[in-house]
Amino acid sequence: MINHPAGPPVQPSTEDPAGLAGIGARAVRARGPGGGRDRRRPGRGRARPARLLVLLAAFVCAACGLVYELELVALGGHLIGDPMTQTSVVLSVMVFAMGVGSLSAKRLTRRPATSFALVECALALTGGLSVLLLYSAWAWLDRYGATMAGVVGTTFVIGVLIGAEIPLLMTLIQRIRREDAGRAAADLFAADYVGALVGGLAFPFLLLPLLGQTTGALLTGAVNAVAGAAVVLWLFRDEPSPRNRLLLWAGCGLVLVLLAVAAAFTGVIERAARNALYGAQVRLAIQSRHQEIVLAGSTGEGEPEARVPPQRAPLELYLNGRLTLCGPDEYREHEALVHPALGTGPVGRVLLLGGGDGMALREVLGRAGVRDVTVVELDPAVPELVRRDAALSALSRRSLEDARVRLVTAEPLHWLRGAGSYDVVLSTLRGLPYDSREFYGLAARALAPGGRLAVRTDDVWATEATVRAVGLQTVPYAAADGPRSCQAGPRELETFVLAARTPPRLTLAAPTRSLTTESLLGAADRLAARRPERVPEPRSLLD
């Protein structure tokens, strides 16, 4: 994308052997005995379509540039986490690198068409392969610093190449027809900004859902190479010598071949990377609009009571590289989330925020007195996977098919603004915007008289402070301890916060496989003994 100011138009030097006076099939550069050149320019009829084609190339290159930028932002957030930091790093490094590229392009304006072709070929190759290379490095190197350095380095290289486009494009436009610099810049920026709009909308609504990040980046690179290099080489084919022109065409073709080969082997590379990351028993990997979903491990697990034989890997569900479900162990976490909230008081209407995998829902439906349950899940690919996969469906006891369940596909924070009244509200969601005063305030508003709220936490004390900030009374507690079947699972006990408008009581309607009222109270006492002297500040979306 091109979004930085341009200087005055580059004036062709009388000593510039690359000066062009015509466009199209006929070369109008003619050398006299003294080495001069013909200064004739094409008529308005020929100059206008040539100029439009250069602006079209600027439009397409801007769209491709923004797709690369969004790919890096999305991929960095998925691989490293902390999307806010990743977005800030990618955008700031990209803009800085574009300035560097713009300054570096001063030396390239003597042969603008040749230079632009080289820049676009390099940009197509770097941007097209960026997702595949960064994902592979993340999977095999397994180091935060290496992945972060890869994202920053790739962003810088792409930014430098994008930044070199504007001086070269301005020079090419002035070679076609000399005009006022302000008018030329206005046309160029208009093509650039409209192209950026198209690229920005195509990424989330077209490329990502239809092709995924890897194939989408490769296709964008191919389009970039064709539009940016081939079009300019065709329009300005008289600038380079025949030998250099042949080399440029060959280079453009080589880039397209490399991208095609990468596309052909994308599945093999991704499977090898996932096997290195998740183990050799990856059964399914999909990229939804919201996240990467990977299902690994045995298909032999049925009911929650089943134990995986030693020769089988446990069933594992990963979302964006984070283990969210370990088949043999998940019942401890979901029993701890659900049953304390359903221990006392009314339980007729239950709201489950997240939980599209059906495991917490299974525990809710097992409680007597539950009449209807609303499940609000952001990503429809998760419940769809649970319905299609026999092992996940059996593990959840096909809870999503229960007649008492209403599944809503929506963004939970937005959906809560119009929520009704519920006896129990459960949340499996982590991090911002869900671990915030705004989210818990809306959840508290949805509580019926005597209702309870239970949430899973990453930082129990920060979450408790945030829930208390919306006027609820709280008690933190932990899940039952037990052996860990999945190596990628958490090493510490899962923690939760139970809240209500009056001080909530930790009790169970009946013992579960992992919990009794006594063990639950004991875990809460041990957790309370670790309470820090300084209570964290409540979290907000404005923090």
PDB file of C-alpha atoms in Angstrom, residues 12-165:
ATOM      1  CA  PRO A  12      13.778  13.003 -17.046  1.00  0.00           C
ATOM      2  CA  SER A  13      17.433  13.810 -17.451  1.00  0.00           C
ATOM      3  CA  THR A  14      18.794  14.582 -20.903  1.00  0.00           C
ATOM      4  CA  GLU A  15      21.480  12.050 -20.116  1.00  0.00           C
ATOM      5  CA  ASP A  16      18.930   9.398 -19.078  1.00  0.00           C
ATOM      6  CA  PRO A  17      19.083   6.636 -21.642  1.00  0.00           C
ATOM      7  CA  ALA A  18      15.855   5.220 -20.253  1.00  0.00           C
ATOM      8  CA  GLY A  19      13.691   8.255 -21.138  1.00  0.00           C
ATOM      9  CA  LEU A  20      10.488   7.228 -22.863  1.00  0.00           C
ATOM     10  CA  ALA A  21       8.441   9.291 -25.265  1.00  0.00           C
ATOM     11  CA  GLY A  22       5.875   6.687 -26.185  1.00  0.00           C
ATOM     12  CA  ILE A  23       3.963   3.733 -24.876  1.00  0.00           C
ATOM     13  CA  GLY A  24       2.778   0.537 -26.465  1.00  0.00           C
ATOM     14  CA  ALA A  25       4.012  -1.664 -29.218  1.00  0.00           C
ATOM     15  CA  ARG A  26       6.196   0.906 -30.970  1.00  0.00           C
ATOM     16  CA  ALA A  27       9.384   2.159 -29.413  1.00  0.00           C
ATOM     17  CA  VAL A  28       9.787   5.898 -29.753  1.00  0.00           C
ATOM     18  CA  ARG A  29      13.097   6.170 -28.008  1.00  0.00           C
ATOM     19  CA  ALA A  30      15.480   6.978 -30.819  1.00  0.00           C
ATOM     20  CA  ARG A  31      19.141   7.725 -30.436  1.00  0.00           C
ATOM     21  CA  GLY A  32      20.936  10.134 -32.694  1.00  0.00           C
ATOM     22  CA  PRO A  33      24.580  10.100 -33.513  1.00  0.00           C
ATOM     23  CA  GLY A  34      25.306  12.292 -30.540  1.00  0.00           C
ATOM     24  CA  GLY A  35      23.586   9.997 -28.085  1.00  0.00           C
ATOM     25  CA  GLY A  36      20.526  12.223 -27.648  1.00  0.00           C
ATOM     26  CA  ARG A  37      16.961  10.989 -27.655  1.00  0.00           C
ATOM     27  CA  ASP A  38      13.723  11.898 -29.281  1.00  0.00           C
ATOM     28  CA  ARG A  39      11.685  14.072 -26.919  1.00  0.00           C
ATOM     29  CA  ARG A  40       8.376  13.468 -28.658  1.00  0.00           C
ATOM     30  CA  ARG A  41       5.585  12.310 -26.427  1.00  0.00           C
ATOM     31  CA  PRO A  42       2.562  10.197 -27.296  1.00  0.00           C
ATOM     32  CA  GLY A  43      -0.626  11.843 -28.336  1.00  0.00           C
ATOM     33  CA  ARG A  44      -3.396  12.249 -25.831  1.00  0.00           C
ATOM     34  CA  GLY A  45      -5.239   9.278 -27.277  1.00  0.00           C
ATOM     35  CA  ARG A  46      -2.362   6.893 -26.506  1.00  0.00           C
ATOM     36  CA  ALA A  47      -1.237   8.490 -23.253  1.00  0.00           C
ATOM     37  CA  ARG A  48      -4.608   8.264 -21.523  1.00  0.00           C
ATOM     38  CA  PRO A  49      -5.053   4.450 -21.630  1.00  0.00           C
ATOM     39  CA  ALA A  50      -1.403   3.973 -20.677  1.00  0.00           C
ATOM     40  CA  ARG A  51      -1.853   6.276 -17.731  1.00  0.00           C
ATOM     41  CA  LEU A  52      -4.986   4.420 -16.653  1.00  0.00           C
ATOM     42  CA  LEU A  53      -3.100   1.132 -16.743  1.00  0.00           C
ATOM     43  CA  VAL A  54      -0.394   2.518 -14.456  1.00  0.00           C
ATOM     44  CA  LEU A  55      -3.074   3.751 -12.053  1.00  0.00           C
ATOM     45  CA  LEU A  56      -4.689   0.302 -12.236  1.00  0.00           C
ATOM     46  CA  ALA A  57      -1.348  -1.242 -11.303  1.00  0.00           C
ATOM     47  CA  ALA A  58      -1.164   1.179  -8.349  1.00  0.00           C
ATOM     48  CA  PHE A  59      -4.693   0.161  -7.323  1.00  0.00           C
ATOM     49  CA  VAL A  60      -3.896  -3.563  -7.396  1.00  0.00           C
ATOM     50  CA  CYS A  61      -0.536  -3.146  -5.645  1.00  0.00           C
ATOM     51  CA  ALA A  62      -2.169  -1.105  -2.879  1.00  0.00           C
ATOM     52  CA  ALA A  63      -4.803  -3.809  -2.374  1.00  0.00           C
ATOM     53  CA  CYS A  64      -2.112  -6.488  -2.208  1.00  0.00           C
ATOM     54  CA  GLY A  65      -0.016  -4.418   0.190  1.00  0.00           C
ATOM     55  CA  LEU A  66      -2.864  -4.023   2.651  1.00  0.00           C
ATOM     56  CA  VAL A  67      -3.630  -7.746   2.465  1.00  0.00           C
ATOM     57  CA  TYR A  68       0.002  -8.481   3.422  1.00  0.00           C
ATOM     58  CA  GLU A  69      -0.291  -6.062   6.316  1.00  0.00           C
ATOM     59  CA  LEU A  70      -3.521  -7.606   7.602  1.00  0.00           C
ATOM     60  CA  GLU A  71      -2.083 -11.096   7.187  1.00  0.00           C
ATOM     61  CA  LEU A  72       0.859 -10.165   9.412  1.00  0.00           C
ATOM     62  CA  VAL A  73      -1.411  -8.558  12.019  1.00  0.00           C
ATOM     63  CA  ALA A  74      -3.736 -11.580  12.139  1.00  0.00           C
ATOM     64  CA  LEU A  75      -0.967 -14.165  12.059  1.00  0.00           C
ATOM     65  CA  GLY A  76       1.094 -12.388  14.718  1.00  0.00           C
ATOM     66  CA  GLY A  77      -1.916 -12.252  17.022  1.00  0.00           C
ATOM     67  CA  HIS A  78      -2.638 -15.960  16.490  1.00  0.00           C
ATOM     68  CA  LEU A  79       0.933 -17.187  16.893  1.00  0.00           C
ATOM     69  CA  ILE A  80       2.247 -14.951  19.656  1.00  0.00           C
ATOM     70  CA  GLY A  81      -0.923 -13.797  21.367  1.00  0.00           C
ATOM     71  CA  ASP A  82      -1.618 -10.294  22.681  1.00  0.00           C
ATOM     72  CA  PRO A  83      -3.283  -8.978  19.490  1.00  0.00           C
ATOM     73  CA  MET A  84      -3.076  -5.374  20.666  1.00  0.00           C
ATOM     74  CA  THR A  85       0.715  -5.499  20.936  1.00  0.00           C
ATOM     75  CA  GLN A  86       1.056  -7.345  17.641  1.00  0.00           C
ATOM     76  CA  THR A  87      -1.121  -4.838  15.828  1.00  0.00           C
ATOM     77  CA  SER A  88       0.887  -1.928  17.205  1.00  0.00           C
ATOM     78  CA  VAL A  89       4.218  -3.547  16.324  1.00  0.00           C
ATOM     79  CA  VAL A  90       3.234  -4.512  12.789  1.00  0.00           C
ATOM     80  CA  LEU A  91       1.657  -1.151  11.941  1.00  0.00           C
ATOM     81  CA  SER A  92       4.462   0.964  13.394  1.00  0.00           C
ATOM     82  CA  VAL A  93       7.240  -1.104  11.816  1.00  0.00           C
ATOM     83  CA  MET A  94       5.380  -1.129   8.499  1.00  0.00           C
ATOM     84  CA  VAL A  95       4.984   2.652   8.356  1.00  0.00           C
ATOM     85  CA  PHE A  96       8.619   3.215   9.373  1.00  0.00           C
ATOM     86  CA  ALA A  97       9.825   0.744   6.748  1.00  0.00           C
ATOM     87  CA  MET A  98       7.728   2.468   4.085  1.00  0.00           C
ATOM     88  CA  GLY A  99       9.565   5.688   4.824  1.00  0.00           C
ATOM     89  CA  VAL A 100      12.877   3.878   4.475  1.00  0.00           C
ATOM     90  CA  GLY A 101      11.740   2.400   1.179  1.00  0.00           C
ATOM     91  CA  SER A 102      10.617   5.750  -0.137  1.00  0.00           C
ATOM     92  CA  LEU A 103      14.016   7.282   0.568  1.00  0.00           C
ATOM     93  CA  SER A 104      15.811   4.288  -0.902  1.00  0.00           C
ATOM     94  CA  ALA A 105      13.815   4.587  -4.128  1.00  0.00           C
ATOM     95  CA  LYS A 106      15.555   7.860  -5.037  1.00  0.00           C
ATOM     96  CA  ARG A 107      18.381   5.840  -6.542  1.00  0.00           C
ATOM     97  CA  LEU A 108      15.964   3.768  -8.603  1.00  0.00           C
ATOM     98  CA  THR A 109      14.120   6.501 -10.500  1.00  0.00           C
ATOM     99  CA  ARG A 110      16.620   6.611 -13.382  1.00  0.00           C
ATOM    100  CA  ARG A 111      15.152   3.306 -14.591  1.00  0.00           C
ATOM    101  CA  PRO A 112      11.711   3.363 -13.007  1.00  0.00           C
ATOM    102  CA  ALA A 113      10.035   0.571 -15.006  1.00  0.00           C
ATOM    103  CA  THR A 114      12.873  -1.886 -14.448  1.00  0.00           C
ATOM    104  CA  SER A 115      13.110  -0.962 -10.785  1.00  0.00           C
ATOM    105  CA  PHE A 116       9.356  -1.217 -10.276  1.00  0.00           C
ATOM    106  CA  ALA A 117       9.310  -4.670 -11.858  1.00  0.00           C
ATOM    107  CA  LEU A 118      12.092  -5.844  -9.524  1.00  0.00           C
ATOM    108  CA  VAL A 119      10.381  -4.326  -6.472  1.00  0.00           C
ATOM    109  CA  GLU A 120       7.048  -5.974  -7.284  1.00  0.00           C
ATOM    110  CA  CYS A 121       8.616  -9.373  -7.908  1.00  0.00           C
ATOM    111  CA  ALA A 122      10.431  -9.195  -4.578  1.00  0.00           C
ATOM    112  CA  LEU A 123       7.270  -7.994  -2.832  1.00  0.00           C
ATOM    113  CA  ALA A 124       5.155 -10.742  -4.381  1.00  0.00           C
ATOM    114  CA  LEU A 125       7.613 -13.418  -3.293  1.00  0.00           C
ATOM    115  CA  THR A 126       8.124 -12.058   0.239  1.00  0.00           C
ATOM    116  CA  GLY A 127       4.466 -11.277   0.909  1.00  0.00           C
ATOM    117  CA  GLY A 128       3.163 -14.431  -0.754  1.00  0.00           C
ATOM    118  CA  LEU A 129       5.403 -16.753   1.256  1.00  0.00           C
ATOM    119  CA  SER A 130       5.266 -14.772   4.514  1.00  0.00           C
ATOM    120  CA  VAL A 131       2.418 -16.692   6.166  1.00  0.00           C
ATOM    121  CA  LEU A 132       3.779 -20.120   5.290  1.00  0.00           C
ATOM    122  CA  LEU A 133       7.314 -19.292   6.418  1.00  0.00           C
ATOM    123  CA  LEU A 134       6.287 -17.615   9.680  1.00  0.00           C
ATOM    124  CA  TYR A 135       3.903 -20.433  10.593  1.00  0.00           C
ATOM    125  CA  SER A 136       6.607 -23.024   9.921  1.00  0.00           C
ATOM    126  CA  ALA A 137       9.166 -21.099  11.969  1.00  0.00           C
ATOM    127  CA  TRP A 138       6.694 -20.818  14.847  1.00  0.00           C
ATOM    128  CA  ALA A 139       5.951 -24.543  14.767  1.00  0.00           C
ATOM    129  CA  TRP A 140       9.516 -25.814  14.484  1.00  0.00           C
ATOM    130  CA  LEU A 141      11.583 -23.226  16.364  1.00  0.00           C
ATOM    131  CA  ASP A 142       9.166 -23.058  19.318  1.00  0.00           C
ATOM    132  CA  ARG A 143      10.666 -19.811  20.585  1.00  0.00           C
ATOM    133  CA  TYR A 144       8.791 -16.603  21.279  1.00  0.00           C
ATOM    134  CA  GLY A 145      11.784 -14.425  20.408  1.00  0.00           C
ATOM    135  CA  ALA A 146      12.402 -16.139  17.071  1.00  0.00           C
ATOM    136  CA  THR A 147       8.763 -15.841  16.040  1.00  0.00           C
ATOM    137  CA  MET A 148       8.593 -12.201  17.079  1.00  0.00           C
ATOM    138  CA  ALA A 149      11.815 -11.420  15.213  1.00  0.00           C
ATOM    139  CA  GLY A 150      10.422 -13.174  12.139  1.00  0.00           C
ATOM    140  CA  VAL A 151       7.223 -11.124  12.213  1.00  0.00           C
ATOM    141  CA  VAL A 152       9.120  -7.852  12.682  1.00  0.00           C
ATOM    142  CA  GLY A 153      11.725  -8.698  10.019  1.00  0.00           C
ATOM    143  CA  THR A 154       9.129  -9.754   7.465  1.00  0.00           C
ATOM    144  CA  THR A 155       7.076  -6.640   8.186  1.00  0.00           C
ATOM    145  CA  PHE A 156      10.137  -4.434   7.672  1.00  0.00           C
ATOM    146  CA  VAL A 157      11.081  -6.031   4.340  1.00  0.00           C
ATOM    147  CA  ILE A 158       7.525  -5.796   3.006  1.00  0.00           C
ATOM    148  CA  GLY A 159       7.257  -2.210   4.222  1.00  0.00           C
ATOM    149  CA  VAL A 160      10.484  -1.179   2.466  1.00  0.00           C
ATOM    150  CA  LEU A 161       9.275  -2.662  -0.804  1.00  0.00           C
ATOM    151  CA  ILE A 162       5.857  -1.039  -0.515  1.00  0.00           C
ATOM    152  CA  GLY A 163       7.464   2.300   0.311  1.00  0.00           C
ATOM    153  CA  ALA A 164       9.554   2.200  -2.865  1.00  0.00           C
ATOM    154  CA  GLU A 165       6.433   2.067  -5.041  1.00  0.00           C
TER     155      GLU A 165
END
